[in-house]
Coordinates of C-alpha atoms in Angstrom, one line a residue:
M1 CA 0.0 0.0 0.0
D2 CA 1.3 3.4 -0.9
S3 CA 2.3 5.4 2.2
G4 CA -0.1 8.1 1.3
Q5 CA -3.2 5.9 1.0
W6 CA -3.5 5.2 4.8
H7 CA -3.9 8.9 5.6
V8 CA -7.6 9.6 5.9
E9 CA -8.5 12.9 4.4
K10 CA -6.5 15.5 6.2
R11 CA -8.4 18.6 7.1
S12 CA -6.9 22.0 6.4
S13 CA -8.4 23.3 9.6
L14 CA -6.2 25.0 12.2
R15 CA -7.1 22.2 14.6
N16 CA -5.4 19.5 12.5
D17 CA -2.4 21.7 11.7
S18 CA -1.7 22.6 15.3
F19 CA -2.4 19.1 16.6
V20 CA 0.1 17.6 14.2
K21 CA 2.6 20.3 14.8
E22 CA 2.4 19.7 18.6
Y23 CA 2.6 15.9 18.5
G24 CA 4.0 14.9 15.1
P25 CA 3.1 11.6 13.4
V26 CA 3.0 8.5 15.6
S27 CA 6.3 6.5 15.4
E28 CA 6.4 3.9 12.6
T29 CA 8.8 1.6 14.4
G30 CA 7.0 -1.7 15.1
S31 CA 3.3 -2.5 15.0
L32 CA 0.9 -0.8 17.5
S33 CA -1.7 -2.9 19.3
I34 CA -4.3 -1.0 21.3
I35 CA -6.2 -3.2 23.7
V36 CA -9.4 -1.9 25.3
L37 CA -10.3 -4.0 28.3
G38 CA -13.9 -3.6 29.3
A39 CA -14.7 -3.0 25.6
S40 CA -18.4 -3.7 26.0
G41 CA -18.9 -1.1 28.8
D42 CA -20.1 2.5 28.8
L43 CA -16.7 4.1 29.2
A44 CA -15.2 2.3 26.2
K45 CA -18.1 3.0 23.8
K46 CA -18.7 6.6 24.9
K47 CA -15.1 7.8 25.4
T48 CA -12.3 5.3 24.5
F49 CA -13.4 4.1 21.0
P50 CA -14.6 7.6 19.9
A51 CA -11.2 9.0 20.9
L52 CA -9.4 6.3 18.9
F53 CA -11.6 6.9 15.9
N54 CA -10.9 10.7 16.0
L55 CA -7.2 10.0 16.1
F56 CA -7.5 7.6 13.2
H57 CA -9.6 10.1 11.2
Q58 CA -7.0 12.8 11.7
G59 CA -4.2 10.6 10.5
F60 CA -2.5 9.9 13.8
L61 CA -3.1 6.1 13.8
N62 CA -1.6 4.4 10.7
P63 CA -3.7 1.4 9.6
D64 CA -0.6 -0.2 8.2
E65 CA 0.7 -0.4 11.8
V66 CA -2.2 -0.3 14.2
H67 CA -4.8 -2.8 15.3
I68 CA -7.4 -2.4 18.0
F69 CA -8.6 -5.3 20.3
G70 CA -11.5 -5.3 22.5
Y71 CA -11.6 -7.7 25.5
A72 CA -14.5 -8.2 28.0
R73 CA -16.5 -11.0 29.5
T74 CA -19.5 -10.5 27.3
K75 CA -19.6 -12.9 24.4
L76 CA -19.6 -10.9 21.2
S77 CA -18.4 -11.4 17.6
D78 CA -16.1 -8.8 16.0
Q79 CA -19.1 -7.4 14.1
E80 CA -21.3 -7.3 17.1
L81 CA -18.8 -5.1 18.9
R82 CA -18.4 -2.9 15.8
D83 CA -22.2 -2.5 15.7
K84 CA -22.3 -1.7 19.4
I85 CA -19.9 1.2 19.2
H86 CA -20.8 2.5 15.7
G87 CA -23.4 5.0 16.8
Y88 CA -21.0 6.7 19.3
L89 CA -18.3 7.3 16.7
V90 CA -19.9 9.9 14.5
D91 CA -22.7 12.5 14.7
E92 CA -25.6 12.4 12.2
K93 CA -24.6 15.8 10.8
N94 CA -21.1 14.5 9.7
A95 CA -21.8 10.8 9.2
S96 CA -21.5 11.0 5.3
E97 CA -18.3 13.0 5.5
K98 CA -16.7 10.4 7.8
A99 CA -18.3 7.2 6.3
D100 CA -15.2 6.0 4.5
A101 CA -12.9 6.6 7.5
L102 CA -15.4 4.9 9.8
S103 CA -15.6 1.8 7.6
K104 CA -11.8 1.5 7.6
F105 CA -11.6 2.1 11.3
L106 CA -14.2 -0.5 12.2
Q107 CA -12.3 -3.1 10.2
L108 CA -9.3 -2.6 12.5
I109 CA -11.2 -3.8 15.5
K110 CA -11.1 -7.4 16.7
Y111 CA -12.9 -8.8 19.8
V112 CA -11.8 -11.5 22.3
S113 CA -14.0 -12.5 25.1
G114 CA -12.9 -14.0 28.4
P115 CA -12.9 -13.6 32.2
Y116 CA -10.6 -11.0 33.8
D117 CA -8.7 -13.6 35.9
S118 CA -8.4 -16.3 33.3
E119 CA -5.2 -17.5 31.8
D120 CA -7.0 -19.0 28.8
G121 CA -8.7 -15.7 27.9
F122 CA -5.5 -13.7 28.0
K123 CA -3.6 -16.4 26.1
R124 CA -6.2 -16.1 23.4
L125 CA -5.8 -12.3 23.5
D126 CA -2.0 -12.6 23.2
K127 CA -2.4 -15.0 20.3
A128 CA -4.6 -12.5 18.5
I129 CA -2.2 -9.7 19.1
S130 CA 0.8 -11.8 18.0
E131 CA -1.0 -12.7 14.8
H132 CA -1.4 -9.1 14.0
E133 CA 2.2 -8.3 14.8
I134 CA 3.4 -11.2 12.5
S135 CA 1.1 -9.9 9.7
K136 CA 2.8 -6.5 10.0
R137 CA 6.2 -8.2 9.8
T138 CA 7.1 -6.8 13.3
S139 CA 10.3 -8.3 14.8
E140 CA 9.8 -9.8 18.2
G141 CA 10.3 -7.2 20.9
S142 CA 9.8 -4.2 18.7
S143 CA 6.1 -4.1 18.9
R144 CA 4.1 -1.6 21.0
R145 CA 1.2 -2.8 23.2
L146 CA -1.1 -0.3 24.9
F147 CA -3.6 -1.7 27.4
Y148 CA -6.5 0.6 28.3
L149 CA -8.3 -0.6 31.4
A150 CA -11.8 0.8 31.0
L151 CA -12.7 -1.2 34.1
P152 CA -13.6 -0.8 37.8
P153 CA -10.5 -0.5 40.0
S154 CA -11.4 -3.7 41.8
V155 CA -10.3 -5.8 38.8
Y156 CA -7.1 -3.9 38.1
P157 CA -4.8 -6.3 40.1
P158 CA -6.0 -9.6 38.5
V159 CA -6.1 -8.0 35.0
C160 CA -2.6 -6.5 35.4
K161 CA -1.3 -10.0 36.6
M162 CA -2.7 -11.6 33.5
I163 CA -1.3 -8.9 31.2
K164 CA 2.1 -9.2 32.8
A165 CA 2.1 -13.0 32.6
W166 CA 0.7 -13.5 29.1
C167 CA 0.5 -10.3 27.1
T168 CA 3.6 -8.2 27.5
N169 CA 6.5 -8.0 25.0
K170 CA 8.8 -11.0 25.4
S171 CA 11.9 -9.0 24.9
D172 CA 13.0 -5.4 24.7
L173 CA 14.1 -4.3 21.2
G174 CA 12.7 -0.9 21.2
G175 CA 9.1 -1.9 21.8
W176 CA 7.0 -1.4 24.9
T177 CA 4.0 -2.4 27.0
R178 CA 2.0 0.4 28.7
I179 CA -1.2 0.4 30.8
V180 CA -3.7 3.1 31.2
V181 CA -5.8 3.0 34.4
E182 CA -8.9 5.1 35.1
K183 CA -10.0 6.8 38.3
P184 CA -11.0 6.2 41.0
F185 CA -7.6 5.1 42.2
G186 CA -8.8 3.7 45.5
K187 CA -11.2 5.1 48.0
D188 CA -8.7 6.5 50.5
L189 CA -5.0 6.6 51.2
E190 CA -4.8 3.0 52.4
S191 CA -6.7 1.5 49.4
A192 CA -4.9 3.7 46.9
E193 CA -1.5 2.7 48.3
Q194 CA -2.5 -1.0 48.2
L195 CA -3.6 -0.7 44.6
S196 CA -0.4 1.2 43.7
S197 CA 1.7 -1.5 45.3
Q198 CA -0.1 -4.3 43.5
I199 CA 0.3 -2.6 40.1
G200 CA 3.7 -1.3 40.9
A201 CA 4.9 -4.9 41.7
L202 CA 4.1 -5.8 38.1
F203 CA 5.0 -2.7 36.1
D204 CA 7.5 0.1 36.4
E205 CA 6.2 3.6 36.9
P206 CA 7.1 4.7 33.3
Q207 CA 4.7 2.0 32.1
I208 CA 1.8 3.2 34.2
Y209 CA -0.5 6.0 32.9
R210 CA -3.1 7.1 35.6
I211 CA -5.5 9.0 33.4
D212 CA -7.4 12.1 34.7
H213 CA -9.2 13.4 31.7
Y214 CA -9.3 17.0 33.1
L215 CA -5.6 17.2 32.4
G216 CA -6.4 16.7 28.8
K217 CA -8.8 19.7 28.6
E218 CA -7.7 22.5 26.3
L219 CA -7.9 25.3 28.9
V220 CA -6.3 23.2 31.6
Q221 CA -3.4 22.5 29.3
N222 CA -3.3 26.3 28.6
M223 CA -2.7 27.0 32.3
L224 CA 1.1 26.7 32.3
V225 CA 1.4 28.8 29.2
L226 CA -0.8 31.6 30.7
R227 CA 1.1 31.7 33.9
F228 CA 4.7 31.4 32.7
A229 CA 4.7 32.9 29.2
N230 CA 2.9 36.2 30.0
R231 CA 5.0 38.8 31.9
F232 CA 2.1 40.7 33.4
F233 CA 0.8 37.7 35.3
L234 CA 4.1 36.9 37.0
P235 CA 4.1 39.8 39.6
L236 CA 0.4 39.4 40.3
W237 CA 0.2 35.7 40.9
N238 CA 0.6 35.6 44.7
R239 CA -0.9 36.4 48.1
D240 CA -0.1 40.1 47.8
N241 CA -2.6 40.5 45.0
I242 CA -5.0 37.6 44.9
A243 CA -7.8 37.4 47.5
N244 CA -9.1 33.9 46.8
V245 CA -9.2 31.2 44.1
Q246 CA -12.3 29.2 43.2
I247 CA -12.3 26.0 41.2
V248 CA -15.9 25.0 40.5
F249 CA -17.6 22.0 38.9
R250 CA -21.4 21.9 38.4
E251 CA -23.7 19.5 36.8
D252 CA -27.4 20.2 36.2
F253 CA -28.5 16.6 36.5
G254 CA -28.4 14.0 39.3
T255 CA -27.0 10.5 39.5
E256 CA -29.3 9.3 36.6
G257 CA -29.7 5.7 37.7
R258 CA -26.1 5.4 38.9
G259 CA -27.0 6.1 42.5
G260 CA -25.8 2.8 43.9
Y261 CA -22.4 3.2 42.3
F262 CA -22.1 6.9 43.2
D263 CA -23.1 6.3 46.8
E264 CA -19.9 4.3 47.3
Y265 CA -17.8 7.3 46.3
G266 CA -19.5 10.6 46.6
I267 CA -18.7 13.9 45.0
I268 CA -15.4 14.4 46.8
R269 CA -13.9 11.1 45.5
D270 CA -15.6 11.5 42.1
I271 CA -14.6 15.1 41.3
I272 CA -12.8 17.1 44.0
Q273 CA -9.9 14.8 45.1
N274 CA -8.8 14.2 41.5
H275 CA -10.1 16.7 38.8
L276 CA -10.3 19.9 40.8
L277 CA -7.2 19.1 42.9
Q278 CA -5.2 18.6 39.6
V279 CA -6.4 22.0 38.4
L280 CA -5.4 23.5 41.8
C281 CA -1.9 22.2 41.3
L282 CA -1.5 23.9 38.0
V283 CA -2.8 27.2 39.4
A284 CA -0.6 27.1 42.4
M285 CA 2.6 25.4 41.4
E286 CA 6.0 27.2 40.9
K287 CA 7.6 27.4 37.5
P288 CA 9.2 24.0 36.7
V289 CA 12.9 23.8 35.6
S290 CA 11.7 22.7 32.2
L291 CA 8.7 21.2 30.4
K292 CA 9.9 17.7 31.0
P293 CA 7.1 15.6 32.6
E294 CA 9.1 14.8 35.8
H295 CA 9.9 18.5 36.4
I296 CA 6.3 19.5 36.1
R297 CA 5.1 16.7 38.3
D298 CA 7.7 17.5 40.9
E299 CA 6.3 20.9 41.3
K300 CA 2.7 19.6 41.5
V301 CA 3.7 17.3 44.3
K302 CA 5.3 20.2 46.2
V303 CA 2.0 22.0 46.1
L304 CA 0.1 19.0 47.5
Q305 CA 2.6 18.5 50.2
S306 CA 2.1 22.1 51.3
V307 CA -1.7 21.8 51.8
I308 CA -2.5 21.9 55.6
P309 CA -5.2 19.6 57.1
I310 CA -8.8 20.5 56.2
K311 CA -10.9 22.0 59.0
D312 CA -14.5 20.8 59.5
E313 CA -15.6 24.4 59.8
E314 CA -14.3 25.1 56.2
V315 CA -16.4 22.3 54.7
V316 CA -20.0 22.3 53.6
L317 CA -21.6 19.1 52.3
G318 CA -24.9 18.7 50.6
Q319 CA -27.2 16.0 49.3
Y320 CA -30.0 17.0 46.8
E321 CA -33.6 16.2 47.8
G322 CA -34.7 13.0 46.0
Y323 CA -31.2 11.4 45.9
R324 CA -32.3 8.7 48.3
D325 CA -35.4 7.9 46.2
D326 CA -33.1 5.8 44.0
P327 CA -33.7 2.2 45.2
T328 CA -30.0 1.4 45.0
V329 CA -29.2 4.2 47.5
P330 CA -29.5 3.4 51.3
N331 CA -32.3 5.3 53.1
D332 CA -29.8 6.7 55.7
S333 CA -27.1 7.6 53.1
N334 CA -24.9 10.6 54.2
T335 CA -23.0 10.5 50.9
P336 CA -22.5 14.1 49.6
T337 CA -23.7 15.0 46.1
F338 CA -22.4 18.5 46.8
A339 CA -19.3 19.8 48.6
T340 CA -17.5 23.1 49.1
T341 CA -14.2 22.8 50.9
I342 CA -11.4 25.3 51.5
L343 CA -7.8 24.3 51.0
R344 CA -4.9 26.4 52.4
I345 CA -1.4 26.2 51.0
D346 CA 1.3 26.8 53.6
N347 CA 4.1 28.4 51.5
E348 CA 5.5 31.8 50.7
R349 CA 3.4 32.4 47.6
W350 CA 0.0 31.4 48.9
E351 CA -0.1 31.8 52.7
G352 CA -3.5 33.2 53.7
V353 CA -5.1 32.7 50.3
P354 CA -8.1 30.3 50.4
F355 CA -8.5 27.9 47.5
I356 CA -12.2 27.1 47.3
L357 CA -13.0 23.8 45.7
K358 CA -16.7 23.4 44.9
A359 CA -18.6 20.6 43.1
G360 CA -22.2 19.5 42.9
K361 CA -24.8 17.5 41.1
A362 CA -28.4 18.6 40.3
M363 CA -27.3 22.2 40.3
S364 CA -28.8 25.3 38.6
S365 CA -26.3 25.1 35.7
K366 CA -23.7 23.0 34.1
K367 CA -20.2 24.4 34.0
A368 CA -16.6 24.2 35.2
D369 CA -14.4 27.2 35.7
I370 CA -11.4 28.7 37.6
R371 CA -12.1 32.0 39.2
I372 CA -9.2 34.1 40.5
Q373 CA -10.4 37.1 42.5
F374 CA -8.0 39.9 43.1
K375 CA -7.9 42.2 46.2
D376 CA -9.5 45.6 46.4
V377 CA -7.7 48.6 44.9
P378 CA -6.3 50.7 47.7
G379 CA -7.5 54.3 47.6
D380 CA -10.8 53.9 45.9
I381 CA -11.0 57.5 44.3
F382 CA -13.8 56.4 42.0
K383 CA -15.9 54.9 44.8
C384 CA -16.5 51.9 42.7
Q385 CA -15.5 49.0 44.9
K386 CA -19.2 48.0 45.4
Q387 CA -19.4 47.2 41.7
G388 CA -17.0 44.3 42.3
R389 CA -13.4 43.2 42.3
N390 CA -11.2 42.3 39.3
E391 CA -11.4 38.7 38.4
F392 CA -9.7 36.4 36.0
V393 CA -12.0 33.6 34.9
I394 CA -11.0 30.5 32.9
R395 CA -14.1 28.8 31.6
L396 CA -13.2 25.1 31.1
Q397 CA -16.6 23.9 29.9
P398 CA -19.0 24.6 28.2
S399 CA -18.2 27.5 25.9
E400 CA -14.4 27.6 26.5
A401 CA -13.2 31.1 27.3
M402 CA -11.0 33.3 29.3
Y403 CA -12.1 36.7 30.5
M404 CA -10.9 39.4 32.8
K405 CA -13.5 41.3 34.8
L406 CA -12.4 44.9 35.2
T407 CA -13.9 48.4 35.9
V408 CA -14.1 50.9 33.1
K409 CA -15.7 54.3 32.4
Q410 CA -19.2 54.0 31.1
P411 CA -19.5 55.7 27.7
G412 CA -21.1 59.1 28.0
L413 CA -20.5 62.6 29.3
E414 CA -20.5 61.7 33.0
M415 CA -17.7 60.1 34.9
Q416 CA -19.4 56.8 35.9
T417 CA -17.9 53.4 36.2
V418 CA -19.2 50.0 35.2
Q419 CA -17.9 46.5 35.2
S420 CA -17.0 45.0 31.9
E421 CA -14.5 42.4 30.6
L422 CA -11.7 41.6 28.3
D423 CA -12.9 38.5 26.6
L424 CA -11.2 35.6 24.8
S425 CA -14.0 33.2 23.8
Y426 CA -12.7 30.3 21.8
K427 CA -15.7 29.9 19.5
Q428 CA -15.4 33.5 18.4
R429 CA -11.6 33.8 18.3
Y430 CA -10.9 30.4 16.7
Q431 CA -13.7 30.0 14.3
G432 CA -13.7 26.7 12.4
V433 CA -11.3 25.1 15.0
S434 CA -12.6 22.0 16.7
I435 CA -11.1 21.6 20.2
P436 CA -9.7 18.1 20.7
E437 CA -11.5 15.9 23.2
A438 CA -9.4 15.3 26.4
Y439 CA -9.2 11.5 25.7
E440 CA -7.8 12.0 22.2
R441 CA -4.9 14.0 23.5
L442 CA -4.2 11.7 26.5
I443 CA -4.3 8.5 24.5
L444 CA -1.9 10.1 22.0
D445 CA 0.3 11.2 24.8
T446 CA 0.4 7.6 26.0
I447 CA 1.4 6.3 22.6
K448 CA 4.1 9.0 22.5
G449 CA 5.3 8.1 26.0
D450 CA 4.7 11.5 27.4
Q451 CA 3.5 11.3 31.1
Q452 CA 3.2 15.0 31.7
H453 CA -0.6 14.9 31.9
F454 CA -0.8 11.8 34.0
V455 CA -0.8 11.3 37.8
R456 CA 2.4 10.0 39.3
R457 CA 2.3 7.6 42.3
D458 CA 3.7 10.0 44.9
E459 CA 1.3 12.7 43.5
L460 CA -1.6 10.3 44.0
K461 CA -0.5 9.5 47.6
A462 CA -0.2 13.2 48.5
A463 CA -3.7 13.9 47.1
W464 CA -5.2 11.1 49.2
E465 CA -3.3 12.3 52.3
I466 CA -5.2 15.6 52.0
F467 CA -8.8 14.2 51.8
T468 CA -8.7 10.8 53.6
P469 CA -9.2 12.2 57.1
L470 CA -12.2 14.2 56.0
L471 CA -13.6 11.2 54.1
H472 CA -13.3 9.1 57.2
R473 CA -15.1 11.7 59.3
I474 CA -17.9 11.7 56.7
R475 CA -18.1 7.9 56.8
D476 CA -18.3 8.0 60.6
G477 CA -21.1 10.6 60.5
E478 CA -19.1 13.3 62.1
V479 CA -19.7 15.7 59.1
K480 CA -23.3 15.7 57.8
S481 CA -24.7 16.4 54.4
I482 CA -27.3 19.2 54.2
A483 CA -30.4 18.8 52.0
Y484 CA -30.7 21.2 49.0
K485 CA -33.2 21.5 46.3
P486 CA -32.4 20.2 42.8
G487 CA -31.8 23.1 40.4
S488 CA -30.4 25.4 43.1
R489 CA -27.0 26.7 43.9
G490 CA -26.6 24.1 46.7
P491 CA -27.0 24.7 50.4
T492 CA -27.1 28.3 51.5
E493 CA -24.4 27.5 54.1
A494 CA -22.0 27.1 51.1
D495 CA -22.5 30.7 50.1
Q496 CA -22.0 31.8 53.7
L497 CA -18.7 29.8 53.8
L498 CA -17.5 31.6 50.6
E499 CA -18.4 35.0 52.1
K500 CA -16.6 34.0 55.3
A501 CA -13.5 33.0 53.2
G502 CA -13.4 36.5 51.7
Y503 CA -15.1 36.0 48.4
L504 CA -17.1 39.0 47.3
Q505 CA -19.8 38.2 44.7
T506 CA -20.4 40.7 42.0
H507 CA -24.1 41.7 41.8
G508 CA -25.6 43.0 38.7
Y509 CA -22.9 41.7 36.4
I510 CA -23.3 38.5 34.2
W511 CA -20.8 37.3 31.7
I512 CA -22.5 36.5 28.4
P513 CA -20.5 34.6 25.8
P514 CA -20.2 36.8 22.7
T515 CA -22.1 35.7 19.5
L516 CA -20.3 35.1 16.3

């Protein structure tokens, strides 16, 4: 096959150009086998396979090298798996445009069924992978095998044992075996360390990719560029100028039939301990020595180790009314569906600045953002402080944007002030650019061997050390969840906590995303 034939139609859009420029083509040394374990589950069909298809469609996965294997307990044929995921790979509006690429992609998928603790199943999987490698004339030891565990953490240890025993490269001639594991990485410090030890006994740290999809979001990845490539932020980014930092995640729906699963974890384990804490690290960390993954992760760990123990009086938990109506949720459940907690970082840059982490389900809106509120201007000669403080807001989703709230003169003959904004809304500024899904970027990083946007073991341990004492107090009933109405802002006590922490809400100002 001519080398040009495998490239699915390249788009001339800015997205494709910038994406290729950032990552370059995937290496052509040795065949690449991507194995999705839990292939029949929701995560695989909704996130993993669509991300793989998008990478293929943009030319990042060479069909002359790559093959995709699904493995799960469900008995399916190759075609049944393809039919199962087909509807999740393309939208109706662009189905015809992508029809040829979709057909080629689906033909790359092969399915193997078997238990997660069975030698026979993984021997059959290894045989299928080896047949692919032989068909691509790959020399032994030069192949690349990527195992994506779209599975509950409880089966990570037996699955990793089977992979290690039966499915890894038999020798090292430039190839590799890597595993991707999804959150939650344990339920507390003890269980996380146990899980890390079990996986760590089988694979080296450079082989383990603990994925947190928030680290693949476009504006989260922009955080280091904003902070360290723009001179005017450097002198402002500290306790002398910043009053407080909020990192907020809201969903406007409840557990949607997943109540039993969610009740085991709660909103702190599900969102705050991982997604929001990772964002906090990028906001608060010092400039790394370089952009090498280990240098960046070193600085993140330092931030986590500087967080002082959480005080109960700086925590508000909530549970939306109707949550316990789910038959899979215990009638006496204290599991929070909402939490606001204040973290304090004991170092020279951030002493005295509250970092407010807030997450909730069944809220009034759906969004995720970072809100950095600056201190009042000393000597308020315009008498405009009541209009609100300066804020720098990074809107992660939806409608990705960055905007700076500031006070300006209202147009007219009189000297009156009003709050406005400097606005960088992505849909307006980057028209025609499709922002990559987080999973696309992170899977490609895994293939490239770049661990910058993945969680290191000591980083995971430090994160659990922060939240485990609070989680145990919640488990023991020492900290109670307060009822709140679905579709509200959450418990009123949370707003009172924000006010106590020094956050001043701007009244009368609403940011409206600009129209094209």
